Amino acid sequence: MSKTAAATPGIPEEIERFNIIFRIQHVLMFTTFLILSFTGWGLKYAHDPEGLSSIWIRIWGGPDTAGLIHRVAGVTMLIDFVWHVIYLTYLFATKQMTINAKTTVIPLPKDIFDVIKNFMYFFGLSKEKAKFGKYSYAQKFDYWAVFWGMFIIGFSGYALAFPMQVSYIIPSFATGWIWELLGLMHSDEALLAIVFILFWHFYNEHLKPEVFPMSWIWITGKISTEKLKHHHPLEYELLFPEEAKKEKKG
Amino acid sequence: MSQKTFAVAVAPLLFLLLLLPSPGFSQESETCLSCHNAMKGTMKAQSGNMVDLNLDAEKFKASVHAMLPCTECHLKFSDASHASSGSAIPSDILSLSSKISAKFLSDPVAGAACTKCHEEVYQKVLSSVHGKNIIEKKQTDGALCVDCHGSPHYITKTKDGKSPVSRGYQVGTCGKCHGKQDIVEKYKLEENVMDSFSESFHGRKLLLGHTRAPVCASCHNAHDIRSKSDALSPVFGRNKLSTCGKCHKGANEKFVPAITHKRPGPIPHYGEKLLILLTMGTFAFIISHVLLEAFADIRDAVFRKKEGK
């Protein structure tokens, strides 16, 4: 299929979707995420000295070591996040990245209509699925879930790992309840993040028949124009307006 | 001197090792145990409460008190079946025994005898909230030596791991009273101590076997334990700074409220409810979306084979 597309004059066989820096940031994000989930899980469900969580923590070198691994991974993840934000700022400042409704990851009203349209399609009430730009609502949700998590789990985790440093910036009126709240935030939102990744990200990027066993974009950074046309038609139209017009007529 | 002659000369000396006294019971204990190791059941003492007659010799042998003769603590017998040991009871032990008689109904002298070796610790306990409860308020359900350490016959070292006051068992031992509804109500104790500890980072880490996680006595002291309203208590007011500072270097006034046995206030309580709502809402969306999409894909593949595909 892709061969016929390559034959189309004026259209490359594939285009770059994520550059090397975004790809490294993603790899750092998911390796630290997995390590944090594995080492944190045992502490969240510590109920019995001979229970599963104790055995699980022993696999990670015991609670002392597991705690150290968790902190190192957590700091690495936060640094990765800060790097990402700085890099985005740089891209915007140098105009290498601009905001366009068809390519932005920022949620727009269209995303809500897309969700409604897709649900209608699932129930057989609509004949066609929603058409996406560079990022579908599923991908935007994926991205902003991590972004939100960085503030909620990231900050609370930082405060719990370095309480003495953080205590200086905590206002006096909050000391009575903030620590309890930070613990709850970290633990509850971590569970949310794990289940979210397990269901949403794993289904959409790994288990779906069209991507199984996984979408290779995370490692190659490239998407074939054929796939682009199919999954991100609005971005395709933006990038190759001439071709898109021709195909519509033809 | 050749090596052989050296060996011949030294080897017999090794047999001297066999002559060294091996750790074991005193002659007197052997005599008592010849009956009490085999006896079963309990007997009513003069005071009216039941006394256990059996002593497990194996467990006694493993205890730190194994080498003591019985009469070291059992200075007198109230019961006619035994002759009293003869020598008079020291006056300090006698007066102590009358102070703690509320607690030790059958043999307060034996209960006071701990002070013969452990005087300093005993004095600390007597001035603690636990001790005062017994000697001043004359309560019978408060804690004294054996309530935390178990039977004096079977006491092992704290670091042994099996001791009721060891890292592994201490929290449960304190919980015998501090997790008991009627005791908590009677003495107006902090009511959520057991649950708040097991849910805290300290409690969870201890449970997983963290080597530096604190137990009750790490913050509250062991023998000289005091009410949290006592200015000498390590958890009273600003004393917390140095108590928390034992592990958390530089503990300040904004840090120390992090650990408390109090129930969470309204902000963490409703904050958690909000987080649960958010979590459940997200789960409902993603799970229904994933399942419906999967069904729709199957439906399309089976029933809607489009042309051109």
XYZ file of C-alpha atoms in Angstrom:
559
model
C 0.000 0.000 0.000
C 2.724 2.405 0.968
C 4.468 1.646 -2.316
C 1.604 3.056 -4.329
C 1.672 6.129 -2.128
C 5.385 6.555 -2.750
C 4.617 6.424 -6.451
C 2.430 9.505 -6.063
C 4.626 12.330 -7.305
C 5.427 15.179 -4.942
C 4.634 13.236 -1.799
C 7.321 11.684 0.396
C 6.866 8.119 1.578
C 7.009 9.155 5.207
C 7.289 12.303 7.287
C 8.834 13.030 10.684
C 6.266 13.170 13.445
C 8.534 13.390 16.508
C 12.132 14.567 16.377
C 14.937 12.858 18.291
C 14.588 15.136 21.347
C 10.890 14.355 21.794
C 11.668 10.673 21.353
C 14.374 10.728 24.057
C 12.013 12.619 26.368
C 9.360 9.966 25.804
C 11.758 7.077 26.510
C 12.949 8.760 29.715
C 9.336 9.373 30.710
C 8.161 5.791 30.278
C 11.213 4.082 31.795
C 11.020 6.243 34.930
C 7.239 5.825 34.975
C 7.520 2.035 34.978
C 10.221 2.037 37.678
C 8.175 4.442 39.821
C 5.037 2.341 39.420
C 6.822 -0.873 40.322
C 8.600 0.477 43.396
C 5.685 2.604 44.604
C 3.075 -0.126 44.304
C 4.581 -2.151 47.158
C 4.400 0.791 49.551
C 0.820 1.686 48.594
C -0.426 -1.823 49.334
C 1.760 -2.652 52.355
C -0.646 -4.482 54.652
C 1.117 -7.626 55.805
C 4.814 -8.323 56.599
C 4.565 -11.676 54.823
C 2.214 -10.423 52.119
C 2.701 -9.999 48.396
C 3.759 -6.365 48.644
C 6.603 -7.315 51.006
C 7.809 -10.018 48.619
C 7.501 -7.568 45.723
C 9.548 -4.928 47.567
C 12.199 -7.534 48.401
C 12.556 -8.185 44.660
C 13.487 -4.502 44.352
C 16.178 -4.877 46.991
C 14.125 -4.254 50.133
C 12.342 -1.106 51.274
C 15.517 0.943 51.762
C 16.788 0.284 48.241
C 13.351 0.466 46.634
C 12.890 3.876 48.254
C 16.192 5.084 46.839
C 15.360 3.779 43.353
C 11.963 5.494 43.578
C 13.536 8.839 44.481
C 16.209 8.675 41.786
C 13.623 7.740 39.143
C 11.284 10.477 40.390
C 13.917 13.194 40.167
C 14.914 11.948 36.694
C 11.290 12.148 35.571
C 10.908 15.692 36.887
C 14.116 16.760 35.146
C 12.745 15.192 31.945
C 9.552 17.225 32.357
C 11.422 20.477 32.980
C 13.580 19.756 29.917
C 10.421 19.224 27.861
C 8.902 22.545 28.949
C 12.132 24.439 28.334
C 12.472 22.809 24.909
C 8.896 23.775 23.988
C 9.528 27.344 25.089
C 12.635 27.386 22.902
C 10.704 26.034 19.909
C 8.018 28.686 20.313
C 10.546 31.470 20.894
C 12.431 30.606 17.712
C 9.142 30.162 15.784
C 10.044 26.557 14.956
C 6.700 25.676 16.462
C 3.535 27.678 15.986
C 0.012 27.118 17.138
C -2.304 25.853 14.455
C -5.750 24.405 15.180
C -4.961 21.371 13.026
C -1.599 20.513 14.551
C -1.780 21.717 18.127
C -1.974 19.456 21.138
C -4.016 22.079 22.998
C -7.564 20.833 23.638
C -10.175 22.600 21.490
C -13.989 22.445 21.390
C -13.626 20.243 18.297
C -12.197 17.494 20.524
C -15.423 17.308 22.506
C -17.448 17.035 19.294
C -15.018 14.332 18.124
C -15.634 12.347 21.299
C -19.404 12.641 20.822
C -19.109 11.694 17.154
C -17.001 8.626 17.942
C -19.357 7.457 20.670
C -22.218 7.805 18.193
C -20.212 5.741 15.720
C -19.595 3.065 18.380
C -23.343 2.847 18.979
C -24.075 2.767 15.251
C -25.710 6.213 15.245
C -23.149 7.760 12.933
C -21.824 6.382 9.657
C -18.303 7.736 10.018
C -15.676 8.273 12.677
C -14.285 11.644 13.700
C -11.472 13.066 11.559
C -8.378 14.227 13.400
C -5.573 16.706 12.924
C -2.069 15.934 14.122
C -3.355 14.833 17.510
C -6.599 12.953 18.109
C -8.466 13.619 21.339
C -7.119 10.297 22.611
C -3.561 11.491 22.064
C -4.277 14.902 23.574
C -5.777 13.193 26.607
C -2.655 11.034 26.879
C -0.393 14.075 26.740
C -2.288 16.253 29.202
C -2.774 13.394 31.644
C 1.003 13.233 32.003
C 1.220 17.034 32.189
C -1.383 17.142 34.955
C 0.304 14.218 36.678
C 3.605 16.079 36.702
C 2.038 18.824 38.800
C -0.023 16.621 41.102
C 2.184 13.533 41.532
C 5.423 15.237 40.633
C 5.145 18.098 43.076
C 3.696 15.989 45.900
C 6.404 13.391 45.321
C 9.100 16.036 45.429
C 7.655 17.406 48.673
C 7.517 13.939 50.233
C 11.056 13.072 49.152
C 12.570 16.373 50.299
C 10.192 17.552 53.039
C 12.721 19.716 54.825
C 13.520 21.802 51.743
C 9.860 22.074 50.759
C 8.712 22.933 54.306
C 10.192 26.411 53.955
C 7.832 27.336 51.133
C 4.749 25.922 52.835
C 2.593 28.663 54.375
C 2.061 28.309 58.126
C -1.720 27.988 57.885
C -1.341 24.903 55.687
C 1.077 22.851 57.793
C -1.754 21.138 59.664
C -3.224 19.445 56.608
C -0.854 19.829 53.660
C 1.303 16.776 54.427
C -1.673 14.493 54.737
C -3.050 15.920 51.480
C 0.303 15.521 49.685
C 0.431 11.855 50.668
C -3.117 11.261 49.450
C -2.485 13.153 46.219
C 0.637 11.174 45.471
C -0.886 7.804 46.197
C -4.344 8.297 44.641
C -3.132 10.033 41.511
C -0.423 7.396 41.044
C -3.110 4.734 40.942
C -5.036 6.846 38.435
C -1.923 7.237 36.298
C -1.140 3.520 36.312
C -4.674 2.479 35.388
C -4.841 5.239 32.770
C -1.652 4.064 31.068
C -2.673 0.429 31.350
C -6.053 0.993 29.693
C -5.858 4.082 27.576
C -2.277 4.242 26.347
C -1.783 0.473 26.054
C -4.998 -0.015 24.147
C -4.574 2.934 21.812
C -0.901 2.504 21.065
C -0.332 -1.225 21.538
C -3.406 -3.437 21.500
C -5.554 -1.847 18.817
C -5.594 -4.189 15.803
C -4.183 -1.486 13.502
C -1.116 -0.811 15.681
C -0.518 -4.195 17.372
C 2.039 -4.975 18.824
C 2.876 -1.284 18.954
C 3.112 1.894 16.971
C 6.777 2.195 15.972
C 6.712 5.987 15.851
C 8.202 6.162 19.358
C 11.483 4.750 18.039
C 11.604 5.823 14.357
C 9.789 9.115 14.793
C 8.406 8.657 11.270
C 4.857 8.113 10.081
C 4.065 6.944 6.567
C 1.999 9.401 4.541
C -0.492 6.603 3.926
C -1.046 6.240 7.678
C -1.085 10.002 8.063
C -3.852 10.284 5.473
C -5.838 7.577 7.253
C -5.370 8.580 10.907
C -4.688 12.299 10.684
C -6.554 13.421 7.551
C -6.734 17.067 8.587
C -2.966 17.257 9.034
C -2.532 15.506 5.689
C -4.726 18.121 4.023
C -2.684 20.845 5.684
C 0.650 19.388 4.574
C -0.340 18.275 1.067
C -3.307 20.467 0.043
C -2.860 19.836 -3.694
C -2.843 16.065 -3.346
C -5.729 16.046 -0.930
C -7.836 18.112 -3.358
C -6.985 15.830 -6.251
C -7.846 12.732 -4.270
C -11.165 14.200 -3.212
C -12.111 14.928 -6.799
C -10.772 11.607 -8.049
C 60.249 -27.270 69.672
C 58.886 -29.104 66.652
C 55.320 -28.656 65.510
C 54.475 -32.174 66.653
C 55.669 -31.728 70.190
C 53.822 -28.418 70.324
C 50.596 -30.139 69.277
C 51.086 -32.918 71.815
C 51.694 -30.397 74.560
C 48.760 -28.133 73.688
C 46.069 -30.635 72.656
C 45.235 -31.810 76.198
C 44.638 -28.210 77.178
C 41.713 -28.113 74.756
C 39.902 -30.577 77.013
C 39.936 -27.940 79.695
C 37.294 -26.149 77.646
C 34.856 -28.918 78.525
C 35.323 -28.127 82.182
C 34.195 -24.522 81.738
C 30.711 -23.957 83.116
C 28.170 -24.186 80.319
C 25.221 -21.787 80.385
C 22.256 -23.448 82.000
C 20.008 -23.448 85.008
C 21.202 -23.001 88.543
C 20.993 -26.012 90.829
C 17.986 -24.477 92.565
C 16.083 -23.860 89.341
C 16.642 -27.501 88.352
C 14.951 -28.548 91.576
C 11.916 -26.265 91.067
C 11.606 -27.175 87.414
C 11.567 -30.883 88.154
C 7.964 -30.302 89.233
C 6.934 -27.076 87.497
C 8.128 -28.194 84.072
C 5.727 -31.129 84.241
C 2.764 -29.539 86.019
C -0.215 -28.529 84.007
C -3.063 -26.115 84.640
C -3.710 -23.281 87.047
C -4.350 -22.949 90.735
C -6.271 -20.471 92.817
C -3.926 -18.369 94.924
C -4.823 -16.812 98.282
C -5.553 -13.513 96.585
C -8.218 -15.244 94.560
C -6.743 -15.027 91.065
C -5.472 -17.961 89.060
C -1.773 -18.770 88.889
C -0.245 -20.772 86.057
C 1.725 -23.673 87.472
C 3.585 -24.698 84.350
C 6.939 -23.334 83.245
C 8.279 -24.266 79.821
C 11.891 -25.234 80.608
C 13.003 -24.958 76.975
C 11.702 -21.420 76.607
C 13.052 -20.482 80.027
C 16.477 -21.771 79.001
C 16.418 -19.495 75.942
C 15.544 -16.424 78.008
C 17.978 -13.838 79.336
C 16.966 -14.811 82.889
C 17.810 -18.508 82.520
C 20.807 -18.382 84.825
C 18.926 -16.774 87.727
C 17.746 -19.007 90.556
C 13.960 -18.934 91.134
C 14.247 -17.311 94.568
C 16.071 -14.372 93.065
C 12.593 -12.988 92.304
C 10.262 -15.359 94.164
C 11.444 -14.065 97.524
C 8.491 -15.368 99.443
C 5.662 -17.745 98.843
C 2.232 -16.904 100.060
C 1.213 -20.479 99.618
C 1.596 -23.009 102.457
C 2.840 -25.723 100.071
C 6.247 -24.074 99.861
C 8.503 -23.156 102.741
C 9.591 -19.551 102.602
C 13.169 -19.003 101.602
C 14.078 -17.820 105.057
C 16.026 -14.642 104.494
C 14.102 -11.438 105.090
C 12.817 -9.439 102.133
C 14.759 -6.180 101.638
C 12.701 -3.203 102.797
C 12.916 -1.325 99.491
C 11.401 -4.263 97.643
C 8.744 -4.669 100.289
C 7.684 -1.029 100.042
C 7.708 -1.165 96.251
C 5.617 -4.311 96.336
C 2.934 -2.573 98.373
C 2.860 0.294 95.840
C 2.247 -2.031 92.929
C -0.041 -4.441 94.756
C -3.001 -3.187 92.729
C -1.372 -4.697 89.678
C 0.196 -7.868 91.084
C -2.519 -9.525 93.074
C -0.895 -12.886 93.681
C 2.783 -12.011 94.119
C 3.623 -8.289 94.271
C 7.062 -9.070 95.762
C 8.098 -10.950 92.625
C 6.799 -8.035 90.566
C 8.908 -5.633 92.612
C 11.990 -7.854 92.451
C 12.815 -6.643 88.929
C 14.248 -3.545 90.602
C 17.090 -5.629 92.116
C 18.810 -5.615 88.727
C 16.836 -3.010 86.780
C 16.552 -0.236 89.335
C 17.162 2.726 87.045
C 14.646 1.537 84.469
C 12.123 0.672 87.167
C 12.317 4.201 88.578
C 11.715 5.617 85.116
C 8.641 3.434 84.707
C 7.278 4.446 88.127
C 7.470 8.132 87.230
C 6.017 7.517 83.757
C 2.339 7.779 82.889
C 2.100 3.993 82.978
C 3.720 3.735 86.433
C 1.697 6.555 87.994
C -1.471 4.953 86.759
C -0.692 1.934 88.936
C 0.961 3.397 92.024
C -1.129 6.574 92.298
C -4.428 5.745 90.645
C -4.271 2.074 91.713
C -5.551 0.860 88.377
C -5.328 -2.846 87.569
C -5.444 -2.640 83.765
C -2.398 -0.405 83.222
C 0.947 -1.541 81.898
C 3.920 -2.579 84.028
C 7.016 -4.678 83.180
C 5.408 -7.955 82.140
C 2.554 -6.375 80.162
C 5.015 -5.249 77.519
C 7.930 -7.656 77.968
C 5.873 -10.788 78.493
C 6.504 -13.361 81.198
C 9.845 -12.718 82.944
C 10.612 -16.424 82.486
C 10.670 -16.082 78.699
C 12.161 -12.626 78.167
C 14.572 -12.478 75.249
C 16.723 -9.610 74.018
C 14.867 -6.801 72.211
C 17.063 -7.264 69.170
C 16.202 -10.958 69.142
C 13.241 -10.361 66.855
C 10.804 -12.528 68.808
C 10.536 -10.239 71.809
C 7.175 -8.484 72.149
C 9.006 -5.150 72.276
C 11.175 -5.875 69.216
C 10.760 -3.872 65.982
C 8.516 -6.525 64.537
C 6.144 -6.881 67.475
C 6.309 -3.631 69.402
C 3.445 -1.876 67.624
C 1.178 -4.862 68.223
C 2.221 -4.990 71.883
C 1.321 -1.333 72.484
C -1.850 -1.972 70.500
C -3.013 -4.515 73.064
C -4.160 -1.483 75.084
C -3.941 1.486 72.717
C -6.014 -0.250 70.080
C -8.591 -1.497 72.557
C -11.843 0.426 72.565
C -12.697 0.216 76.286
C -9.183 1.173 77.457
C -9.035 4.065 74.990
C -12.395 5.354 76.235
C -11.593 4.823 79.900
C -8.323 6.774 79.832
C -9.418 9.183 77.071
C -6.479 8.135 74.886
C -5.892 9.306 71.314
C -8.350 7.043 69.528
C -6.912 6.543 66.064
C -3.298 5.659 66.881
C -3.173 2.158 65.424
C -4.842 2.915 62.088
C -3.086 6.232 61.614
C 0.260 4.543 62.181
C -0.330 1.617 59.848
C -1.496 4.003 57.120
C 1.380 6.424 57.600
C 4.648 6.251 55.672
C 6.344 5.213 58.924
C 3.976 2.302 59.472
C 4.024 1.088 55.894
C 7.806 1.153 55.728
C 8.112 -0.668 59.039
C 5.746 -3.331 57.773
C 7.823 -3.858 54.639
C 10.930 -4.256 56.800
C 12.558 -0.845 56.335
C 15.593 -0.831 58.615
C 15.219 2.774 59.812
C 11.429 3.077 60.054
C 10.371 4.103 63.569
C 8.311 2.101 66.047
C 6.214 3.534 68.933
C 9.145 3.960 71.326
C 11.228 5.777 68.708
C 9.103 8.900 69.218
C 7.299 8.286 72.528
C 10.169 6.758 74.561
C 9.969 3.337 76.124
C 10.143 3.289 79.921
C 9.714 6.986 80.694
C 6.660 7.340 78.525
C 4.549 10.420 79.205
C 1.226 11.886 78.237
C 1.412 14.175 75.214
C 0.238 17.009 77.479
C 3.247 16.484 79.796
C 5.943 19.077 79.079
C 8.617 16.365 79.417
C 7.047 14.207 76.709
C 9.159 13.949 73.538
C 6.032 14.700 71.491
C 5.005 17.764 73.551
C 5.092 21.065 71.672
C 8.572 22.089 70.597
C 10.116 18.849 71.910
C 8.957 17.401 68.601
C 11.677 19.343 66.826
C 14.433 17.311 68.456
C 12.404 14.091 68.459
C 11.698 14.231 64.704
C 15.222 15.594 64.245
C 16.695 12.298 65.421
C 15.986 10.949 61.937
C 14.989 14.045 59.961
C 17.947 16.389 60.238
C 16.849 19.991 60.527
C 13.214 19.236 61.385
C 11.403 22.571 61.683
C 8.025 23.738 62.890
C 6.439 23.435 59.474
C 7.711 19.899 59.049
C 6.771 18.289 62.356
C 2.963 18.447 61.884
C 3.461 15.954 59.026
C 3.088 13.010 61.396
C 0.138 12.921 63.750
C -2.243 10.298 65.092
C -5.204 12.613 64.680
C -7.802 11.858 62.038
C -7.310 13.874 58.853
C -9.059 17.246 58.923
C -11.752 18.367 56.459
C -9.334 19.504 53.725
C -7.508 16.184 53.254
C -10.796 14.343 53.797
C -12.755 16.149 51.087
C -9.606 16.510 49.009
C -9.402 12.743 48.839
C -13.109 12.481 47.997
C -12.486 14.866 45.102
C -9.507 12.849 43.907
C -11.552 9.644 44.081
C -14.316 11.310 42.084
C -11.810 12.431 39.465
C -10.254 8.968 39.345
C -13.593 7.195 39.029
C -14.783 9.643 36.365
C -11.634 9.080 34.321
C -11.910 5.300 34.713
C -15.530 5.369 33.577
C -14.597 7.334 30.454
C -11.496 5.413 29.414
C -12.850 1.948 30.164
C -16.141 2.522 28.347
C -14.327 4.166 25.425
C -11.814 1.335 25.062
C -14.456 -1.383 25.307
C -16.894 0.307 22.917
C -14.146 1.005 20.408
C -13.017 -2.611 20.525
C -16.586 -3.828 19.965
C -17.053 -1.357 17.119
C -13.830 -2.585 15.486
C -15.026 -6.187 15.715
C -18.428 -5.178 14.356
C -16.826 -3.372 11.433
C -14.515 -6.275 10.656
C -17.295 -8.854 10.725
C -20.403 -7.082 9.393
C -19.248 -4.039 7.497
C -16.592 -5.249 5.077
C -16.306 -2.114 3.025
C -15.316 -2.136 -0.629
C -11.776 -1.009 -1.302
C -10.469 -2.489 1.933
